[in-house]
Short mmCIF file of C-alpha atoms and ligand atoms in Angstrom, two decimals:
data_model
loop_
_atom_site.label_atom_id
_atom_site.label_comp_id
_atom_site.label_asym_id
_atom_site.label_seq_id
_atom_site.Cartn_x
_atom_site.Cartn_y
_atom_site.Cartn_z
CA MET T 1 97.18 113.89 71.69
CA LYS T 2 98.24 112.00 74.82
CA ALA T 3 95.79 111.64 77.73
CA ARG T 4 96.74 113.62 80.79
CA VAL T 5 97.93 112.50 84.24
CA PHE T 6 97.88 114.58 87.42
CA SER T 7 99.16 113.58 90.83
CA GLY T 8 100.76 115.37 93.76
CA VAL T 9 102.57 115.23 97.07
CA GLN T 10 102.17 117.52 100.06
CA PRO T 11 105.39 119.30 101.06
CA THR T 12 105.10 118.25 104.70
CA GLY T 13 107.37 116.07 106.82
CA ASN T 14 109.93 113.82 105.19
CA LEU T 15 109.07 112.04 101.97
CA HIS T 16 109.23 108.31 102.72
CA ILE T 17 109.43 105.05 100.82
CA GLY T 18 105.62 104.72 101.05
CA ASN T 19 105.23 107.93 99.05
CA TYR T 20 107.82 106.64 96.59
CA LEU T 21 106.43 103.11 96.11
CA GLY T 22 102.78 104.21 96.23
CA ALA T 23 103.09 107.23 93.97
CA LEU T 24 106.40 108.50 92.60
CA LYS T 25 107.62 105.17 91.23
CA SER T 26 104.37 104.77 89.24
CA TRP T 27 104.76 108.32 87.95
CA THR T 28 108.12 107.45 86.42
CA LYS T 29 106.44 104.51 84.67
CA VAL T 30 103.58 106.47 83.09
CA GLN T 31 105.46 109.60 82.17
CA TYR T 32 106.32 108.65 78.58
CA ASP T 33 102.82 107.39 77.72
CA TYR T 34 100.85 110.33 79.10
CA GLU T 35 101.17 114.09 79.34
CA CYS T 36 102.05 114.29 83.03
CA ILE T 37 101.68 117.09 85.55
CA PHE T 38 103.12 116.46 88.99
CA GLY T 39 102.23 118.95 91.69
CA ILE T 40 103.75 119.95 94.98
CA VAL T 41 100.44 120.61 96.66
CA ASP T 42 101.36 123.28 99.20
CA LEU T 43 97.77 124.54 99.61
CA HIS T 44 96.94 121.12 101.04
CA ALA T 45 99.91 121.34 103.40
CA VAL T 46 98.56 124.50 105.06
CA THR T 47 95.34 122.80 106.15
CA LEU T 48 97.52 122.24 109.23
CA TYR T 49 99.86 125.00 110.49
CA GLN T 50 103.26 124.99 108.78
CA ASN T 51 106.21 127.14 109.75
CA PRO T 52 106.57 129.42 106.67
CA GLU T 53 110.35 129.06 106.33
CA ASP T 54 110.17 125.30 106.73
CA LEU T 55 107.39 125.11 104.13
CA LYS T 56 109.47 127.02 101.57
CA ALA T 57 112.40 124.68 102.16
CA LYS T 58 110.15 121.60 101.92
CA ILE T 59 108.74 122.73 98.57
CA ALA T 60 112.26 122.90 97.12
CA GLU T 61 113.18 119.56 98.73
CA VAL T 62 110.14 117.78 97.28
CA ALA T 63 110.76 119.29 93.82
CA ALA T 64 114.35 118.06 93.91
CA LEU T 65 113.18 114.62 95.06
CA PHE T 66 110.70 114.36 92.17
CA ILE T 67 113.56 114.77 89.72
CA ALA T 68 115.94 112.62 91.76
CA CYS T 69 113.35 109.80 91.81
CA GLY T 70 113.24 109.79 88.01
CA ILE T 71 110.67 112.36 86.90
CA ASP T 72 112.02 113.54 83.57
CA PRO T 73 111.49 117.30 83.31
CA ARG T 74 111.81 117.15 79.50
CA HIS T 75 108.58 115.13 79.42
CA SER T 76 106.74 115.88 82.66
CA THR T 77 105.74 119.16 84.24
CA VAL T 78 106.65 119.77 87.86
CA MET T 79 104.74 122.66 89.40
CA VAL T 80 103.72 124.14 92.75
CA GLN T 81 99.95 124.23 93.28
CA SER T 82 99.78 127.72 94.80
CA SER T 83 101.58 129.24 91.81
CA VAL T 84 98.58 128.47 89.58
CA ALA T 85 95.65 130.47 90.98
CA ALA T 86 93.10 128.45 89.02
CA HIS T 87 93.39 125.60 91.56
CA THR T 88 91.77 127.76 94.24
CA GLU T 89 89.25 129.27 91.81
CA LEU T 90 87.99 125.90 90.65
CA GLY T 91 88.18 124.64 94.24
CA TRP T 92 85.56 127.24 95.24
CA MET T 93 83.28 126.49 92.30
CA LEU T 94 83.37 122.77 93.09
CA THR T 95 82.80 123.46 96.80
CA CYS T 96 79.46 124.94 95.81
CA VAL T 97 78.30 121.66 94.23
CA THR T 98 79.62 119.38 97.01
CA PRO T 99 77.31 118.28 99.85
CA VAL T 100 78.97 118.62 103.29
CA GLY T 101 77.87 115.05 104.11
CA TRP T 102 80.17 113.72 101.36
CA LEU T 103 83.14 115.44 103.02
CA GLU T 104 82.27 114.38 106.55
CA ARG T 105 82.39 110.75 105.42
CA MET T 106 86.06 110.94 104.34
CA THR T 107 88.16 108.70 106.58
CA GLN T 108 91.21 111.04 106.41
CA TYR T 109 89.01 113.91 107.62
CA LYS T 110 87.81 111.80 110.54
CA ALA T 111 91.36 110.73 111.45
CA LYS T 112 92.93 114.19 111.08
CA SER T 113 90.15 116.11 112.82
CA GLU T 114 90.13 113.74 115.80
CA ALA T 115 93.75 114.67 116.46
CA GLN T 116 93.00 118.45 116.53
CA GLU T 117 91.57 120.63 119.29
CA THR T 118 90.17 123.06 116.73
CA VAL T 119 89.34 121.66 113.31
CA GLY T 120 90.18 124.07 110.49
CA ALA T 121 87.60 124.23 107.69
CA GLY T 122 90.44 123.41 105.27
CA ILE T 123 90.74 119.89 106.66
CA LEU T 124 87.11 119.26 105.76
CA GLN T 125 87.35 120.94 102.38
CA TYR T 126 90.72 119.57 101.29
CA PRO T 127 89.28 116.72 99.16
CA VAL T 128 87.37 119.29 97.06
CA LEU T 129 90.62 121.13 96.38
CA MET T 130 92.14 117.79 95.44
CA ALA T 131 89.24 117.22 93.03
CA ALA T 132 89.95 120.66 91.57
CA ASP T 133 93.67 119.80 91.14
CA ILE T 134 92.71 116.83 89.00
CA LEU T 135 89.67 118.14 87.11
CA LEU T 136 91.43 121.42 86.29
CA TYR T 137 93.72 119.52 83.93
CA GLN T 138 91.01 117.13 82.67
CA ALA T 139 93.28 114.32 83.88
CA ALA T 140 92.29 110.85 82.65
CA LEU T 141 94.50 109.00 85.12
CA VAL T 142 95.66 109.65 88.69
CA PRO T 143 98.42 107.36 90.01
CA VAL T 144 98.26 107.36 93.82
CA GLY T 145 98.69 105.17 96.88
CA ASP T 146 95.81 103.15 98.23
CA ASP T 147 94.90 105.74 100.90
CA GLN T 148 93.74 108.16 98.19
CA THR T 149 91.19 105.90 96.50
CA GLN T 150 88.31 107.32 98.58
CA HIS T 151 89.28 110.87 97.59
CA LEU T 152 89.38 109.80 93.94
CA GLU T 153 85.87 108.34 94.22
CA LEU T 154 84.75 111.67 95.64
CA THR T 155 86.46 113.48 92.76
CA ARG T 156 84.41 111.44 90.28
CA ASP T 157 81.21 112.06 92.30
CA ILE T 158 81.86 115.81 92.25
CA ALA T 159 82.63 115.75 88.52
CA GLN T 160 79.47 113.76 87.82
CA ARG T 161 77.34 116.10 89.90
CA PHE T 162 78.79 119.14 88.12
CA ASN T 163 78.30 117.52 84.71
CA SER T 164 74.68 116.65 85.47
CA LEU T 165 73.89 120.13 86.80
CA TYR T 166 75.69 122.18 84.15
CA GLY T 167 76.31 119.83 81.21
CA GLU T 168 79.32 117.65 80.21
CA THR T 169 82.40 119.54 81.39
CA PHE T 170 84.88 117.25 83.10
CA VAL T 171 86.79 114.15 82.02
CA MET T 172 86.17 111.31 84.53
CA PRO T 173 89.57 110.48 86.06
CA ALA T 174 90.57 106.84 86.70
CA THR T 175 92.56 105.83 89.78
CA ARG T 176 95.75 103.78 89.37
CA THR T 177 97.39 102.15 92.37
CA PRO T 178 100.45 99.90 92.05
CA ALA T 179 99.96 96.10 92.40
CA VAL T 180 102.60 96.00 95.17
CA GLY T 181 103.49 98.91 97.46
CA ALA T 182 100.12 100.69 97.28
CA ARG T 183 99.96 100.78 101.08
CA VAL T 184 103.35 100.54 102.77
CA MET T 185 102.87 100.09 106.49
CA GLY T 186 104.81 101.59 109.41
CA LEU T 187 107.86 99.49 110.31
CA ASP T 188 107.16 99.87 114.02
CA GLU T 189 103.36 99.52 113.72
CA PRO T 190 102.57 97.36 110.70
CA ASP T 191 98.84 97.82 111.21
CA LYS T 192 99.18 101.55 110.40
CA LYS T 193 100.00 103.17 107.05
CA MET T 194 103.54 104.55 106.84
CA SER T 195 102.96 108.25 107.24
CA LYS T 196 104.99 111.46 107.23
CA SER T 197 103.20 112.78 110.28
CA ALA T 198 103.80 109.71 112.47
CA THR T 199 106.23 110.50 115.26
CA GLY T 200 107.87 107.11 115.96
CA THR T 201 111.59 107.19 115.06
CA GLY T 202 111.42 103.66 113.64
CA HIS T 203 108.17 104.23 111.73
CA ALA T 204 109.13 105.45 108.26
CA ILE T 205 112.19 105.23 106.04
CA GLY T 206 112.82 108.68 104.66
CA MET T 207 113.98 108.96 101.04
CA LEU T 208 116.92 110.96 102.39
CA ASP T 209 117.69 108.79 105.41
CA PRO T 210 121.43 108.03 105.70
CA PRO T 211 122.13 104.32 104.97
CA ASP T 212 122.93 103.40 108.60
CA VAL T 213 119.69 105.01 109.81
CA ALA T 214 117.56 103.22 107.20
CA ARG T 215 119.30 99.90 107.93
CA ARG T 216 118.75 100.25 111.70
CA LYS T 217 115.02 100.95 111.20
CA ILE T 218 114.63 97.84 109.05
CA MET T 219 116.60 95.63 111.44
CA ARG T 220 114.32 96.78 114.28
CA ALA T 221 111.07 96.41 112.32
CA THR T 222 108.22 94.63 114.10
CA THR T 223 107.73 91.05 112.91
CA ASP T 224 105.81 88.27 114.70
CA SER T 225 106.43 85.22 116.89
CA ASN T 226 107.36 82.90 113.99
CA PRO T 227 111.13 82.30 113.59
CA ALA T 228 111.12 82.33 109.79
CA VAL T 229 109.03 83.33 106.77
CA ASP T 230 105.88 81.26 106.37
CA PHE T 231 103.60 82.66 103.66
CA GLU T 232 100.54 80.92 105.19
CA THR T 233 100.81 82.32 108.71
CA MET T 234 102.95 85.46 108.46
CA GLY T 235 101.80 88.61 110.28
CA PRO T 236 101.51 92.12 108.77
CA GLY T 237 105.08 93.16 109.73
CA VAL T 238 106.69 90.36 107.70
CA ALA T 239 104.23 90.85 104.82
CA ASN T 240 105.19 94.55 104.81
CA LEU T 241 108.94 93.83 104.67
CA LEU T 242 108.36 91.41 101.78
CA ALA T 243 106.19 93.94 99.95
CA ILE T 244 108.87 96.63 100.35
CA PHE T 245 111.49 94.26 98.90
CA GLN T 246 109.18 93.19 96.07
CA ALA T 247 108.12 96.72 95.14
CA PHE T 248 111.70 98.02 95.02
CA GLY T 249 113.04 94.97 93.21
CA ASP T 250 110.12 94.44 90.81
CA TRP T 251 110.16 90.70 91.56
CA ASP T 252 107.10 88.59 90.74
CA ASP T 253 105.17 86.65 93.43
CA ASP T 254 106.67 83.25 92.57
CA ARG T 255 110.23 84.51 92.77
CA ILE T 256 109.52 86.17 96.12
CA LYS T 257 107.95 82.98 97.51
CA GLY T 258 110.74 80.74 96.25
CA HIS T 259 113.46 83.02 97.58
CA PHE T 260 112.08 83.91 101.01
CA SER T 261 110.09 80.82 102.13
CA GLY T 262 111.64 79.52 105.36
CA MET T 263 114.19 82.37 105.60
CA ARG T 264 114.94 83.47 109.19
CA TYR T 265 113.79 86.97 110.03
CA GLY T 266 117.31 88.27 110.67
CA ASP T 267 118.34 87.30 107.12
CA LEU T 268 115.09 88.61 105.64
CA LYS T 269 115.72 92.00 107.24
CA LYS T 270 119.34 92.09 106.00
CA GLN T 271 118.17 91.43 102.44
CA VAL T 272 115.39 94.03 102.66
CA ALA T 273 117.91 96.55 103.99
CA GLU T 274 120.32 95.81 101.10
CA MET T 275 117.53 96.21 98.53
CA VAL T 276 116.32 99.51 100.05
CA LEU T 277 119.81 100.95 100.43
CA GLU T 278 120.79 99.95 96.89
CA SER T 279 117.64 101.62 95.53
CA LEU T 280 117.97 104.82 97.58
CA ALA T 281 121.69 105.40 96.88
CA PRO T 282 121.35 106.69 93.27
CA ILE T 283 118.28 108.77 94.23
CA GLN T 284 120.17 110.41 97.08
CA GLN T 285 123.17 111.01 94.82
CA ARG T 286 120.99 112.74 92.20
CA TYR T 287 119.28 114.72 94.95
CA ARG T 288 122.65 116.10 96.11
CA GLU T 289 123.56 117.09 92.53
CA ILE T 290 120.22 118.83 91.95
CA THR T 291 120.21 120.78 95.19
CA ALA T 292 123.73 122.02 94.51
CA ASP T 293 122.11 124.33 91.92
CA PRO T 294 119.14 126.22 93.49
CA ALA T 295 118.70 128.31 90.31
CA TYR T 296 117.88 125.11 88.39
CA LEU T 297 115.00 124.31 90.76
CA ARG T 298 113.63 127.87 90.69
CA GLN T 299 113.64 127.76 86.89
CA LEU T 300 112.05 124.29 86.82
CA LEU T 301 109.14 125.38 89.02
CA ALA T 302 108.63 128.71 87.25
CA SER T 303 108.56 127.11 83.81
CA GLY T 304 106.32 124.30 85.11
CA ALA T 305 103.69 126.79 86.30
CA ASP T 306 103.95 128.76 83.04
CA ARG T 307 103.44 125.59 81.02
CA VAL T 308 100.24 124.47 82.78
CA ARG T 309 98.59 127.85 83.46
CA PRO T 310 96.92 128.07 80.01
CA ILE T 311 95.35 124.58 80.47
CA ALA T 312 94.12 125.51 83.95
CA ASP T 313 92.78 128.89 82.84
CA SER T 314 90.89 127.41 79.93
CA THR T 315 89.11 124.94 82.27
CA VAL T 316 88.18 127.79 84.62
CA ARG T 317 86.81 129.79 81.67
CA LEU T 318 84.72 126.80 80.59
CA VAL T 319 83.40 126.23 84.14
CA LYS T 320 82.54 129.93 84.51
CA GLU T 321 80.73 129.83 81.20
CA ARG T 322 78.78 126.71 82.24
CA MET T 323 77.83 128.25 85.60
CA GLY T 324 76.92 131.64 84.16
CA LEU T 325 79.63 133.50 86.06
CA HIS T 326 80.96 136.80 84.77
CA GLN T 327 84.12 136.45 82.64
N1 AQP I 401 102.23 104.43 103.27
C1 AQP I 401 101.98 104.67 101.99
N2 AQP I 401 102.04 103.69 101.07
C2 AQP I 401 101.82 103.93 99.76
N3 AQP I 401 101.53 105.16 99.27
C3 AQP I 401 101.47 106.19 100.15
N4 AQP I 401 101.22 107.49 100.00
C4 AQP I 401 101.27 108.10 101.21
N5 AQP I 401 101.55 107.21 102.16
C5 AQP I 401 101.68 106.00 101.54
C6 AQP I 401 100.96 108.14 98.73
O1 AQP I 401 101.91 109.18 98.54
C7 AQP I 401 101.32 110.22 97.78
C8 AQP I 401 101.58 111.53 98.42
O2 AQP I 401 101.01 111.57 99.71
P1 AQP I 401 100.70 112.98 100.36
O3 AQP I 401 101.92 113.66 100.73
O4 AQP I 401 99.85 113.77 99.49
O5 AQP I 401 99.79 112.72 101.57
P2 AQP I 401 99.47 111.58 102.49
O6 AQP I 401 98.77 110.48 101.80
O7 AQP I 401 98.70 112.20 103.57
O8 AQP I 401 100.90 111.09 102.94
P3 AQP I 401 101.43 110.79 104.35
O9 AQP I 401 102.80 110.34 104.16
O10 AQP I 401 100.52 109.87 105.09
O11 AQP I 401 101.43 112.21 105.04
P4 AQP I 401 100.62 112.76 106.28
O12 AQP I 401 101.16 112.05 107.44
O13 AQP I 401 100.98 114.22 106.27
O14 AQP I 401 99.17 112.51 106.07
C9 AQP I 401 99.83 109.87 97.64
O15 AQP I 401 99.61 109.34 96.34
C10 AQP I 401 99.61 108.83 98.69
O16 AQP I 401 98.58 107.93 98.34
#
């Protein structure tokens, strides 16, 4: 039997090349070696207010993008988190073994709660639900971007605490981040992670950005005061552009160094733009084909939930048994 993989994306904002290079691209690489479950984690999205109609549309958009980016539905399961009730059930049971101090230490909690006037309890508790998403399927591997490594450590801490209180129950999940592209930075602010919620128009390249829009963002990306690429002294903006090129093109370090050393920034940006546009074109084409048939997506998500529900329910039964809850 193949070991299991779980990973997810929140259906908020516009999926960007950071989400693709940090997560989705790795998913396409592991999907034939593992039994993969890829979730559209809508219960995480509602930790901040979402317009209901927009949220429904985003869920369909993200599902279509999973397939367009290369998730093969004959091998991998694509499902929506809220359609499998066991996520919330296990989330509560794990909440009861998680010290609040562990959650208050999470850097995403600190960043997100600072930006809010009133901090919803869901923002604090969200990493426990994420632990439940993973442990529910006894996932052995979780391919994510670099920003999720702290949440994965917490997931293992929660699993360990549960196992020591109630006996061996959960598989310990390993984190996998890609060697290049694990933390794509904002094009306008290369000291900040590229993020869906950032408001700057030149910040992120959306997976569905029209070619001229994506090109313009790259050509305006922040660099530094050097005239050309110098691998010894380059700033974070240039390093980010090179990482984007390298992650899309799957070039090794030596080839990148040999090709770009001494290249003027204008030419570097043109080449990065060509690489990004060339990579996004087939994804956007597939996306258009998939969304032309809404029934296909509905069926994909319904059958995905049906396929994983028995796995999820059996974990919840086991956890209830371990905790002495009524079945
Ligand atoms: N900039 C990034 N570089 C590499 N990987 C990234 N990921 C996110 N941003 C980058 C990875 O994408 C996956 C899905 O992310 P998510 O939607 O669950 O949430 P997120 O990490 O909160 O993504 P954003 O884009 O930053 O959204 P907001 O602004 O809403 O918080 C994860 O595997 C993540 O690591």
